[in-house]
Coordinates of C-alpha atoms and ligand atoms in Angstrom, one line a residue:
Chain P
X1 CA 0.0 0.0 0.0
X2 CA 1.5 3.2 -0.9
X3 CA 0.2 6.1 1.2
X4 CA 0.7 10.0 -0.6
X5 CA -1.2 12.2 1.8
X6 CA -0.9 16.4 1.0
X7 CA 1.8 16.5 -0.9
X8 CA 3.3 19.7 -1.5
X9 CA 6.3 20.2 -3.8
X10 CA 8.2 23.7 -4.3
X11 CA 11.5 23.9 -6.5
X12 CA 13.2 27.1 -5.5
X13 CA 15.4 28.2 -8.5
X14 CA 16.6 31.7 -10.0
X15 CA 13.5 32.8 -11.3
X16 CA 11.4 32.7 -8.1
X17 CA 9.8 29.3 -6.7
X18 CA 7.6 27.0 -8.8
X19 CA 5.0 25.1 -7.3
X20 CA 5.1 21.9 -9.5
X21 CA 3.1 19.9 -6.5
X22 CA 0.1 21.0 -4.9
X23 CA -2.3 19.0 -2.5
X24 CA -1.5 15.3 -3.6
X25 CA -3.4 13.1 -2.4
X26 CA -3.4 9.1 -3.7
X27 CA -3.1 6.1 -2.2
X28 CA -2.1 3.0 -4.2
X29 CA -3.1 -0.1 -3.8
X30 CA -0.7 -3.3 -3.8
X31 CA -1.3 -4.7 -7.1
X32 CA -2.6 -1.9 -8.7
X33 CA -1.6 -1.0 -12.3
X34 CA -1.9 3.1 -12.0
X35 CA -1.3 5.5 -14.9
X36 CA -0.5 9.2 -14.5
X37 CA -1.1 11.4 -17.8
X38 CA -0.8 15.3 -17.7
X39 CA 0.0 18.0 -19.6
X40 CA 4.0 18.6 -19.9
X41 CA 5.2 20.3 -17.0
X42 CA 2.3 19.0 -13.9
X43 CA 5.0 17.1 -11.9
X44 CA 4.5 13.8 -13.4
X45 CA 7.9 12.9 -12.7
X46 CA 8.2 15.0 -9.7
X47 CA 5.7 12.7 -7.9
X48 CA 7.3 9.3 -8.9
X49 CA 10.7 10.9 -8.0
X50 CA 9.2 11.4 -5.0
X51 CA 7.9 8.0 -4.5
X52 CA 11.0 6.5 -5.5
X53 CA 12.7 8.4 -2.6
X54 CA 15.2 10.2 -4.9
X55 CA 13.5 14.0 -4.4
X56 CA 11.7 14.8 -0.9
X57 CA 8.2 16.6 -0.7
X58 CA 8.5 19.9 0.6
X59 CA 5.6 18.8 2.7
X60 CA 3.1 15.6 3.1
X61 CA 3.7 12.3 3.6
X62 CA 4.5 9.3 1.3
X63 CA 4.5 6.3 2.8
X64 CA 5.1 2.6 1.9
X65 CA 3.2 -0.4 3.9
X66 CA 3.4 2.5 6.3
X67 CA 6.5 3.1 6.7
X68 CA 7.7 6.6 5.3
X69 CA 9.7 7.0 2.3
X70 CA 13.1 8.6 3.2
X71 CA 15.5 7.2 0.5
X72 CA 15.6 5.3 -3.0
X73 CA 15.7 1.6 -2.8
X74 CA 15.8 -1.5 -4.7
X75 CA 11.9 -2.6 -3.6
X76 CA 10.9 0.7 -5.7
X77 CA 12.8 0.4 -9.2
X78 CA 12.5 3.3 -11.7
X79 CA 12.7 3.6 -15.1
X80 CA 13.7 6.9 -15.8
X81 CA 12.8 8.8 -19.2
X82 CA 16.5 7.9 -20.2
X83 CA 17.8 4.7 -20.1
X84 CA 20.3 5.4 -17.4
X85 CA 22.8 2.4 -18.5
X86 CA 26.2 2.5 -17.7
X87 CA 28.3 3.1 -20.1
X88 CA 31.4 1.0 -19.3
X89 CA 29.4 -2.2 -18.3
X90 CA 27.9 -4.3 -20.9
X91 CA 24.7 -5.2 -21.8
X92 CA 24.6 -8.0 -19.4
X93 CA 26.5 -6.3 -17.0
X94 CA 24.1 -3.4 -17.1
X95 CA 20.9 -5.6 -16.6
X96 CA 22.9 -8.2 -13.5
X97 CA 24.0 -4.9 -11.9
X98 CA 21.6 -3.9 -9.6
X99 CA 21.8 -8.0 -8.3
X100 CA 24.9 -7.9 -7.7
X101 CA 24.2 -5.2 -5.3
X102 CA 21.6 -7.1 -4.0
X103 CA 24.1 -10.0 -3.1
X104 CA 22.1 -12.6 -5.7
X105 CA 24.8 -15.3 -6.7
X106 CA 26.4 -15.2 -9.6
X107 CA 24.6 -18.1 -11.3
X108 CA 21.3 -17.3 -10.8
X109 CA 21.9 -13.5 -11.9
X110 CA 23.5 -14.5 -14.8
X111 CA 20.3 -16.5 -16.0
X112 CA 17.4 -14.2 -14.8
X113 CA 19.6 -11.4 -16.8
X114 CA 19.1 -13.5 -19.7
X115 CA 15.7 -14.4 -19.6
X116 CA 15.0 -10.7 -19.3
X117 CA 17.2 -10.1 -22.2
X118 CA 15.5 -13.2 -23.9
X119 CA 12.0 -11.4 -22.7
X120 CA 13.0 -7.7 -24.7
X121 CA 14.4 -9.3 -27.5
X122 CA 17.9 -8.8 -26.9
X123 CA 20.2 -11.7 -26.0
X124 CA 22.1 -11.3 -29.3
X125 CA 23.6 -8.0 -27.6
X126 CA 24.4 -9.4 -24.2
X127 CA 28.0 -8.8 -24.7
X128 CA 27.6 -4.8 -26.5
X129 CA 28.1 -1.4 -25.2
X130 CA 25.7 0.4 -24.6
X131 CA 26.2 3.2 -27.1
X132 CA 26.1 0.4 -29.9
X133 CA 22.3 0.3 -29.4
X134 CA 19.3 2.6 -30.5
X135 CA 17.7 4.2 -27.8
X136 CA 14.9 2.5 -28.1
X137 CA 17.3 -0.8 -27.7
X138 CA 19.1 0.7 -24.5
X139 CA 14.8 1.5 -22.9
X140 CA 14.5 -2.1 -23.6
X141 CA 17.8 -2.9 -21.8
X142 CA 16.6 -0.6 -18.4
X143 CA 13.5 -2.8 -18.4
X144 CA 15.0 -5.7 -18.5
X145 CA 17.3 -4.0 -15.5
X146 CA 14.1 -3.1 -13.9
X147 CA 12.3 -6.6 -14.0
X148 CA 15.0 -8.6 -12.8
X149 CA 15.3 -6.8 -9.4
X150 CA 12.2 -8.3 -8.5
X151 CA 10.8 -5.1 -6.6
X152 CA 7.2 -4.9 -5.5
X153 CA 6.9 -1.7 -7.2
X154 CA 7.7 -0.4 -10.8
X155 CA 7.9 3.7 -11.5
X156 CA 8.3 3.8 -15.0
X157 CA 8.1 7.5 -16.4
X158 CA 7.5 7.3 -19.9
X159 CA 9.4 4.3 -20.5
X160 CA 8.6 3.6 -23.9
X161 CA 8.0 7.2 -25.9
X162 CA 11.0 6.6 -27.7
X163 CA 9.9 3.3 -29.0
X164 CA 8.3 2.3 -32.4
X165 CA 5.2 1.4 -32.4
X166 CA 5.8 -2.5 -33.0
X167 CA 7.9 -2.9 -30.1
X168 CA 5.6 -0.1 -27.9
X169 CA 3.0 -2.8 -28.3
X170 CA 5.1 -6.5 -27.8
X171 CA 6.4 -4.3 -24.8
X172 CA 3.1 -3.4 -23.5
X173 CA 1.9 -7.1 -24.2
X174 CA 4.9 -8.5 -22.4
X175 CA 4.3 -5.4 -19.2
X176 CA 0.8 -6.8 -18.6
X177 CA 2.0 -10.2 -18.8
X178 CA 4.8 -9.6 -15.8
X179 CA 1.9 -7.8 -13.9
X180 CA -0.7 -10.2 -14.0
X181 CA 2.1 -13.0 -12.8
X182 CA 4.1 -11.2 -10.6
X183 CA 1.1 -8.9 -9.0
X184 CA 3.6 -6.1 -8.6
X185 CA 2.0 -2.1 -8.1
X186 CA 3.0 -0.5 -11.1
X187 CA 3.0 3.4 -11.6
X188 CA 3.7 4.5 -14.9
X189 CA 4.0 8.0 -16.9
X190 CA 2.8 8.8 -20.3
X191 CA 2.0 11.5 -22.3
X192 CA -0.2 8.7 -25.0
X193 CA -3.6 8.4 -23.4
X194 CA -4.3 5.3 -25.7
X195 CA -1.4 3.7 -23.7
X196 CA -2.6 4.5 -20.6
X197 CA -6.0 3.2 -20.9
X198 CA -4.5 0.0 -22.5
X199 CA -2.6 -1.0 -19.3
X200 CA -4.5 1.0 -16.9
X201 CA -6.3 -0.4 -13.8
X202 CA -6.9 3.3 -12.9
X203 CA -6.0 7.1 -14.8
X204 CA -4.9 9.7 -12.9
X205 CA -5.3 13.0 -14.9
X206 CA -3.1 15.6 -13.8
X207 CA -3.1 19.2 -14.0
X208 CA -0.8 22.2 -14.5
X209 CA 0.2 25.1 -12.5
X210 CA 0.6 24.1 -9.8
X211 CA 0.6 20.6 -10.4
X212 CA -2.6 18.5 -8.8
X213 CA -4.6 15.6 -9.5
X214 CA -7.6 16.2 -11.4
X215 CA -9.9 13.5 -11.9
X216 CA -9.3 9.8 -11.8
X217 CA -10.8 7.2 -14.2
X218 CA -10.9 3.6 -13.3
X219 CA -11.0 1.3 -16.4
X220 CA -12.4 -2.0 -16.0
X221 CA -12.3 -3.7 -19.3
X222 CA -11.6 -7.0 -20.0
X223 CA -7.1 -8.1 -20.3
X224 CA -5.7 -8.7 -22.4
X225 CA -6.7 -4.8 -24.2
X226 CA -7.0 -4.4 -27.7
X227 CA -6.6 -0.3 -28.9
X228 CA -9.2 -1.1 -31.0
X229 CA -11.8 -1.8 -28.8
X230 CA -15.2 0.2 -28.5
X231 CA -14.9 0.5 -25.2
X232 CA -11.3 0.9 -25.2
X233 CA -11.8 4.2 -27.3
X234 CA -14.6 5.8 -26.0
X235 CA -12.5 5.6 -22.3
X236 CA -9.9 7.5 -24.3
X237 CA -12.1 9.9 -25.7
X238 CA -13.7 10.9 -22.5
X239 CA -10.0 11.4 -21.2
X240 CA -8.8 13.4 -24.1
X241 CA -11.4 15.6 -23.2
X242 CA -10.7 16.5 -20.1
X243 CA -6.9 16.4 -20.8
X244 CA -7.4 18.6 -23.6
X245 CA -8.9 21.3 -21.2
X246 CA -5.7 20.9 -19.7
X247 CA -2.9 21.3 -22.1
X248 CA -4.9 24.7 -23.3
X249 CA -5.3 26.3 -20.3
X250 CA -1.5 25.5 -20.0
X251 CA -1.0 26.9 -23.6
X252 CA -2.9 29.8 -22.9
X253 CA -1.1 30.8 -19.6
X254 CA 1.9 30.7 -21.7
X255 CA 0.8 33.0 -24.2
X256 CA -0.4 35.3 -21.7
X257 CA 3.0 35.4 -19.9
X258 CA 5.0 35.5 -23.0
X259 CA 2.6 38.4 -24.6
X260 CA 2.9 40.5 -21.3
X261 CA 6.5 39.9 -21.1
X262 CA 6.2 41.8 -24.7
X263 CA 4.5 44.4 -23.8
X264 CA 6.0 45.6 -20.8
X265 CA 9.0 46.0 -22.4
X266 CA 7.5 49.2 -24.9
X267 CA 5.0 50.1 -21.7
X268 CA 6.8 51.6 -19.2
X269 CA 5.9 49.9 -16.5
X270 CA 8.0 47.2 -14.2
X271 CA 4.6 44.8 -14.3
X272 CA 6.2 41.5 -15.7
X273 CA 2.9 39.8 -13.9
X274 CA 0.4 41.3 -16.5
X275 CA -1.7 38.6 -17.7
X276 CA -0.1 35.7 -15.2
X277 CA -1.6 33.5 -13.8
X278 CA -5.0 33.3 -15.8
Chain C
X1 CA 83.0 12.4 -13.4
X2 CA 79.3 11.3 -14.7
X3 CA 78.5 8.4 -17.1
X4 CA 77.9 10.1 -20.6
X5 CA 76.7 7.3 -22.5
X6 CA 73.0 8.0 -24.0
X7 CA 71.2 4.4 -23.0
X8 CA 72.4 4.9 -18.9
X9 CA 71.2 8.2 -18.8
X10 CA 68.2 7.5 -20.1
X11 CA 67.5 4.7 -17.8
X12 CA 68.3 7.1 -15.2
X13 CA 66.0 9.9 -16.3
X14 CA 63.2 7.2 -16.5
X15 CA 63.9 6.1 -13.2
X16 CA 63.5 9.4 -12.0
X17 CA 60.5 10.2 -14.0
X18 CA 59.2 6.8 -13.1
X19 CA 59.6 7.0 -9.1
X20 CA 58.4 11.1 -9.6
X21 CA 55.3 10.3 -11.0
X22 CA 54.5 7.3 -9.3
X23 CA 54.1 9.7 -5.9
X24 CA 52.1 12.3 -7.5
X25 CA 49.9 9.8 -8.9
X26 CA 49.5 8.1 -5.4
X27 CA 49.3 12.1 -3.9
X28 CA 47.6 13.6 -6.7
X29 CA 44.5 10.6 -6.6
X30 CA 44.2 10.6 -2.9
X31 CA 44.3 14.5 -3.1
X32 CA 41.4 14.4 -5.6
X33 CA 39.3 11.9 -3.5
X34 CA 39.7 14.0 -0.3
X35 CA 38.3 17.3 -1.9
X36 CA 35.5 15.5 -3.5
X37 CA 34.9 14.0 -0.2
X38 CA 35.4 17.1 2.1
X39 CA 33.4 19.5 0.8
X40 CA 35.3 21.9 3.4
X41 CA 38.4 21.0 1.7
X42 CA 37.1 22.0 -1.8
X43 CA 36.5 25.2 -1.0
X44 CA 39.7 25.9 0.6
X45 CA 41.6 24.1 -1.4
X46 CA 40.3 24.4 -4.9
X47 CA 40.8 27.7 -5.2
X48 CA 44.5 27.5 -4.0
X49 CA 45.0 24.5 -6.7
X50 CA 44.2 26.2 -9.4
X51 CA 46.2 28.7 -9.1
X52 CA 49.4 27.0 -8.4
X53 CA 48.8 24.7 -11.3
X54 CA 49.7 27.9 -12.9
X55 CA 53.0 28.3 -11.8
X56 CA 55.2 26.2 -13.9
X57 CA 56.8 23.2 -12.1
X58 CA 60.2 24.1 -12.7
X59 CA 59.9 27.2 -10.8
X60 CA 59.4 25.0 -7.5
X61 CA 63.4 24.1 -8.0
X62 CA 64.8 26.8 -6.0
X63 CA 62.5 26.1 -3.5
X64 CA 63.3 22.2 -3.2
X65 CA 66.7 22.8 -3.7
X66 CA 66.9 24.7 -0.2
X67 CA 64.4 21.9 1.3
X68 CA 66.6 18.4 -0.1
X69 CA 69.8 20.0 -1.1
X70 CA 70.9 19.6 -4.9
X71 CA 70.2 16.2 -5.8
X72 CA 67.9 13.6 -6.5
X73 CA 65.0 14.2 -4.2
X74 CA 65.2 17.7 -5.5
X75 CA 64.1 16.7 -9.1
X76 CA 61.9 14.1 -7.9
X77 CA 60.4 16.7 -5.8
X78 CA 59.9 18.9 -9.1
X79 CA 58.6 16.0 -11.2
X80 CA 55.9 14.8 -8.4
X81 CA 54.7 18.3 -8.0
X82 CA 54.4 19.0 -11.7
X83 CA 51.9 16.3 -11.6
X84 CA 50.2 16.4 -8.6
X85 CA 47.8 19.4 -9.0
X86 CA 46.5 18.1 -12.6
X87 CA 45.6 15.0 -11.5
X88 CA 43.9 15.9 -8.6
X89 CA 42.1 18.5 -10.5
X90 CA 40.8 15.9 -12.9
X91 CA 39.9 14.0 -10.2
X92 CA 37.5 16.5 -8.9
X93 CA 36.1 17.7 -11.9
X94 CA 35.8 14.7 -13.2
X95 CA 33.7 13.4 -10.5
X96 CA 31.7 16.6 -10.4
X97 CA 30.5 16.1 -14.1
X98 CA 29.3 13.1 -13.2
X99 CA 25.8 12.6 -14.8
X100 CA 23.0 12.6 -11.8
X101 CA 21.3 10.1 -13.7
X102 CA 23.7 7.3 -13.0
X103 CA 23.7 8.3 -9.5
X104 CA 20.1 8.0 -9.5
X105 CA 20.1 4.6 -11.3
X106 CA 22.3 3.4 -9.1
X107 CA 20.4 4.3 -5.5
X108 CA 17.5 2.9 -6.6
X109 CA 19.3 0.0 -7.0
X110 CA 20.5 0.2 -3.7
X111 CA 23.9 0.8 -4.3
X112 CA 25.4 3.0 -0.8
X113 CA 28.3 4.4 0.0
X114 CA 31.5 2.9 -0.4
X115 CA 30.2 0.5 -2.9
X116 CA 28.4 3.0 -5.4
X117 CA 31.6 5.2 -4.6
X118 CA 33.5 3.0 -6.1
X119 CA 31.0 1.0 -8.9
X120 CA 29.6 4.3 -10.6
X121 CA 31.2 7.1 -9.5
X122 CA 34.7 6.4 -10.2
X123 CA 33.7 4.7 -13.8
X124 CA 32.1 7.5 -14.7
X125 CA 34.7 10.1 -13.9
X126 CA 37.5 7.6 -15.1
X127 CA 37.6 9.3 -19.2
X128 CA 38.6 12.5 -17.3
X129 CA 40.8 11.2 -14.5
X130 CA 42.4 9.7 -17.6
X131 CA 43.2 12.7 -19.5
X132 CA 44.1 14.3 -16.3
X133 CA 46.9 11.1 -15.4
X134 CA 47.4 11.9 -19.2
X135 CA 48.4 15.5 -19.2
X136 CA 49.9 14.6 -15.5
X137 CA 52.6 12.8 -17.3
X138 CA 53.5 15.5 -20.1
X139 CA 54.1 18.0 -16.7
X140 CA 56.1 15.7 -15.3
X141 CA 58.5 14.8 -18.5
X142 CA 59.1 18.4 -18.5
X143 CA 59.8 19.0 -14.9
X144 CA 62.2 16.2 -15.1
X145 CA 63.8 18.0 -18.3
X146 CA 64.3 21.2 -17.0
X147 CA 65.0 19.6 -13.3
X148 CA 68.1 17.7 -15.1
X149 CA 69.2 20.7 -16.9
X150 CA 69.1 23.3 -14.0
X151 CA 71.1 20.4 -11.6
X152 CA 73.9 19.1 -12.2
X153 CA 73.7 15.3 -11.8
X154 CA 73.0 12.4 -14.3
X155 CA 70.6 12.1 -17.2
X156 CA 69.7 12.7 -20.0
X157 CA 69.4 16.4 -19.6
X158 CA 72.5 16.6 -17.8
X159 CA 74.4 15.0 -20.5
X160 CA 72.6 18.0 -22.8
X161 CA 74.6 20.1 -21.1
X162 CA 76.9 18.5 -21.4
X163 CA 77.1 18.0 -24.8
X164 CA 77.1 22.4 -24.9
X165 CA 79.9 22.6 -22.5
X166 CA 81.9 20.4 -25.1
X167 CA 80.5 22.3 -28.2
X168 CA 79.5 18.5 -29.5
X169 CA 76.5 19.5 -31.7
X170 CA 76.5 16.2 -32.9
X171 CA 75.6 14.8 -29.2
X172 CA 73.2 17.4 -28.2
X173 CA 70.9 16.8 -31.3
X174 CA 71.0 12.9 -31.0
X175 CA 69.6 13.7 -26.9
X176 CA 67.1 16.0 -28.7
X177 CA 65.9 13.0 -30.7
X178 CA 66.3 11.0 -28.1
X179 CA 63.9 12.7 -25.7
X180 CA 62.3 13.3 -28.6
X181 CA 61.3 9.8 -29.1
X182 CA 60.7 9.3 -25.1
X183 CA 58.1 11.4 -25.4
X184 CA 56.4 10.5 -28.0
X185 CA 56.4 7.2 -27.1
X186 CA 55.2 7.1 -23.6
X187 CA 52.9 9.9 -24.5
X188 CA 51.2 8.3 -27.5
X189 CA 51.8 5.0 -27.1
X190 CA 51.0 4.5 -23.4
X191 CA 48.4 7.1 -22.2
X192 CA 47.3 7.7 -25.6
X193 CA 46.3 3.9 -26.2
X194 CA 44.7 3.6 -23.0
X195 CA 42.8 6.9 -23.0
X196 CA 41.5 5.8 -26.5
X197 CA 40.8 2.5 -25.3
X198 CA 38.5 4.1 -22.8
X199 CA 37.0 6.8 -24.4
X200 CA 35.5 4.3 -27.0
X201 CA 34.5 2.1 -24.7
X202 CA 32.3 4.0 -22.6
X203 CA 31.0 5.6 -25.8
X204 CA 32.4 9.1 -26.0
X205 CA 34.6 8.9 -29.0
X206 CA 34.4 7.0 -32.6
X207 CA 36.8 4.2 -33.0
Ligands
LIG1 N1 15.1 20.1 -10.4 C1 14.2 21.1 -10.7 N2 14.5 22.3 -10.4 C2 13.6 23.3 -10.7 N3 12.3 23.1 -11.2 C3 12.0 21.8 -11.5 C4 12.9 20.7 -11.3 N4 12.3 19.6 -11.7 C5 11.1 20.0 -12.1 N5 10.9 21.3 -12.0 C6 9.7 22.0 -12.4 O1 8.6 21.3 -11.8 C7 7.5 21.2 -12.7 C8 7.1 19.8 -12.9 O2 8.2 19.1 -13.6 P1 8.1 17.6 -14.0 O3 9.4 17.2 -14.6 O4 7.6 16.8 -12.9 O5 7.0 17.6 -15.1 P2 6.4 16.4 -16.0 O6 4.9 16.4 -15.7 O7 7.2 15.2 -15.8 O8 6.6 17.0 -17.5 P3 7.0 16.1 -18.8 O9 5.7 15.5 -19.2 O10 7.4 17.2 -19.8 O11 8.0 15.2 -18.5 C9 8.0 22.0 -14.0 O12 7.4 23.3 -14.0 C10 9.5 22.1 -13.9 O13 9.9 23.3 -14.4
LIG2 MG1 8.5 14.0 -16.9

């Protein structure tokens, strides 16, 4: 059970503060496949970094089988928007690295690194670097890195954007496979509201400035999902709508920013808030 | 009166060069790793190091001739400190550029301390630890150079002058190629191969 009770999340930079976290509430069940879709900007990865231990809320709780989250650890693996491979480990190396940490023998890590190599389609580049593969290759690496820890739950922030579609959908295939066996709580980012209906068990719409949670749609159609389905499509419709409020009002607000920043430059008046925060 | 002959004072100038280096590398690492680690350090020190990284090594002679006396530990003093400061200062800003990502990777792994210290961390700074051994070595060829010139003791440089003090042309050109060649060699061939070696391997250059 993962507990996130008012949230708050301020980054403090330069330019003044920015909210990117405002009045979070969620809690997560064990087991449960959760999506979060927003538009760019509403702290999607600011709340799994904070659930995966490696940024602290400003305020609010998180807290795991009730015990708080104060640091990163293996029962909480990420996939980050970027691979995050080592460079100067092999493939293999790459995906038994996080078990040799662990302390798993060195047997048994070699072979659960290959079948999740086997599992992404990649054995025939155990032994390359990892700049020798696309980046698409090297996302399928880190989820193979991912699976093989064996954690109870899996942060993914838009693990697959940079993937064709063919492999998007063997990936997704394979993802709800792993889930259904191995029951693990999955929280997982996108910006593709197709995707997130196809795995979710519930959507968590997000909203800009500051960030918060909007609405929440649970999606009880039948696994495995096909993108074609009826059902399947009017889910994302009703979704798109209410994202596409969204992503406008974020559009506008930065159209009214940039236009006042114009004008206050030929009116002579130190106002750079003109037209903020609409 | 010194042995003149070209192959024994090259030995002996590699010696030199060989033990000089080998403490600034032990210094200059350990140095690097302590300013990382102590962030009081850094800001004192930092500062300090680069500016005397400035100050040509050779003009520490004087200064380590009235500390050891002229003689060996003098230019061994001159080569170590020619080194010392670039390596260390690779060190540090080699494991300040290190990407946050990998960091991050590696503590949700559960990698702490010591252990992610030394499994991610120092891989990741090693291409510019490298370079910095690398341009480390150059300093130190040149201290050890002008070291032997400025003294008056054994190697090569010493027989340079040598060579002047008996107007044999002939002899100081063939040291000229000789060092020449040193240089080239150790420079290239060495550090060169396994910066390379590196460098493509973790991806930064095109083999
Ligand atoms: N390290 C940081 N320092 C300062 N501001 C930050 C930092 N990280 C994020 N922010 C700000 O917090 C807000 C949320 O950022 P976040 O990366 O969580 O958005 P996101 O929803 O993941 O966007 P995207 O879909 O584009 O990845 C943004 O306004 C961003 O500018
Ligand atoms: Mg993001």
């Amino acid at each position: 059970m993962l507990e996130i009770v008012n949230v708050h999340k301020n980054f403090k930079t330069k330019n003044g503060v920015t909210n990117a976290l405002q009045e979070v509430n969620l809690s997560v069940k064990n087991g449960d496949f959760v999506v979060l879709v927003g538009p760019s900007g509403c702290g999607k990865s600011t709340l799994l970094n904070i659930i995966a231990g490696l940024e602290k809320a400003t305020s609010g709780q998180v807290s795991k089988s009730g015990r708080p989250i104060l640091d990163a650890g293996p029962d909480r693996m990420v996939m980050f928007q970027e691979a995050a491979l080592f460079p100067w480990l092999k493939v293999i190396d790459n995906v038994e690295y996080g078990m040799k940490i662990k302390g798993t023998g060195k047997r048994e890590r070699r072979e659960k690194a290959i079948h999740y190599l086997k599992m992404v389609h990649l054995t025939r580049f155990a032994s390359a670097y990892p700049h020798e593969l696309s980046v698409g290759m090297r996302q399928r690496v880190a989820l193979a890195r991912a699976l093989s820890m064996d954690s109870d739950m899996l942060l993914m922030d838009e693990p697959f954007a940079a993937l064709d579609s063919q492999t998007k959908s063997i990936l997704h295939a394979e993802l709800q496979q792993i889930w259904g066996a191995t029951k693990k709580t999955i929280i997982f980012v996108t910006h593709n509201v197709e995707e997130a209906v196809l795995l979710a068990d519930r959507v968590i719409v997000m909203t800009a400035n500051p960030g918060r949670i909007k609405k929440e749609f649970r999606v009880q159609l039948a696994r495995p999902r096909n993108i074609e389905d009826i059902d399947l499509t009017s889910t994302v419709g009703q979704i798109l709508g209410e994202l596409k409020e969204e992503v406008e009002k974020v559009a506008k607000a930065e159209l009214d920013s940039d236009w006042s920043l114009e004008n206050s430059s030929f009116i002579s008046r130190p106002d750079t808030h003109l037209g903020n925060g609409i | 009166m010194q042995d003149l002959s070209i192959p024994i004072a090259a030995q002996i100038s590699m010696q030199r060069l060989f033990i000089g280096y080998s403490i600034s590398l032990v210094i200059g690492l350990l140095l690097g790793v302590l300013i990382d680690r102590i962030k009081y350090l850094d800001e004192a020190l930092s500062p300090l190091l680069l500016g005397v990284q400035t100050l040509p090594s050779i003009c520490w002679l004087p200064l380590a001739i009235l500390w050891f006396g002229l003689g060996e530990e003098s230019i061994i003093f001159v080569i170590a400190i020619g080194s010392i400061f670039s390596i260390s200062m690779a060190v540090v800003s080699g494991i300040k550029h290190v990407p946050p990502l990998y960091i991050r990777a590696a503590k949700t792994m559960g990698a702490k301390g010591l252990r992610r210290y030394t499994s991610v961390v120092v891989p990741a700074a090693l291409p510019s630890i490298i370079s910095g051994m690398k341009q480390g070595w150059s300093f130190a060829w040149r201290a050890l150079m002008a070291g032997e010139l400025l003294t008056p003791t054994s190697g090569l440089g010493y027989v340079l002058v040598m060579g002047r003090d008996l107007h044999d042309m002939n002899q100081v050109v063939g040291i000229m190629i000789v060092i020449v060649i040193m240089g080239v060699v150790t420079d290239r061939l060495l550090f060169g191969r396994v910066e390379h070696a590196i460098l493509c391997r973790w991806g930064l250059s095109k083999s």
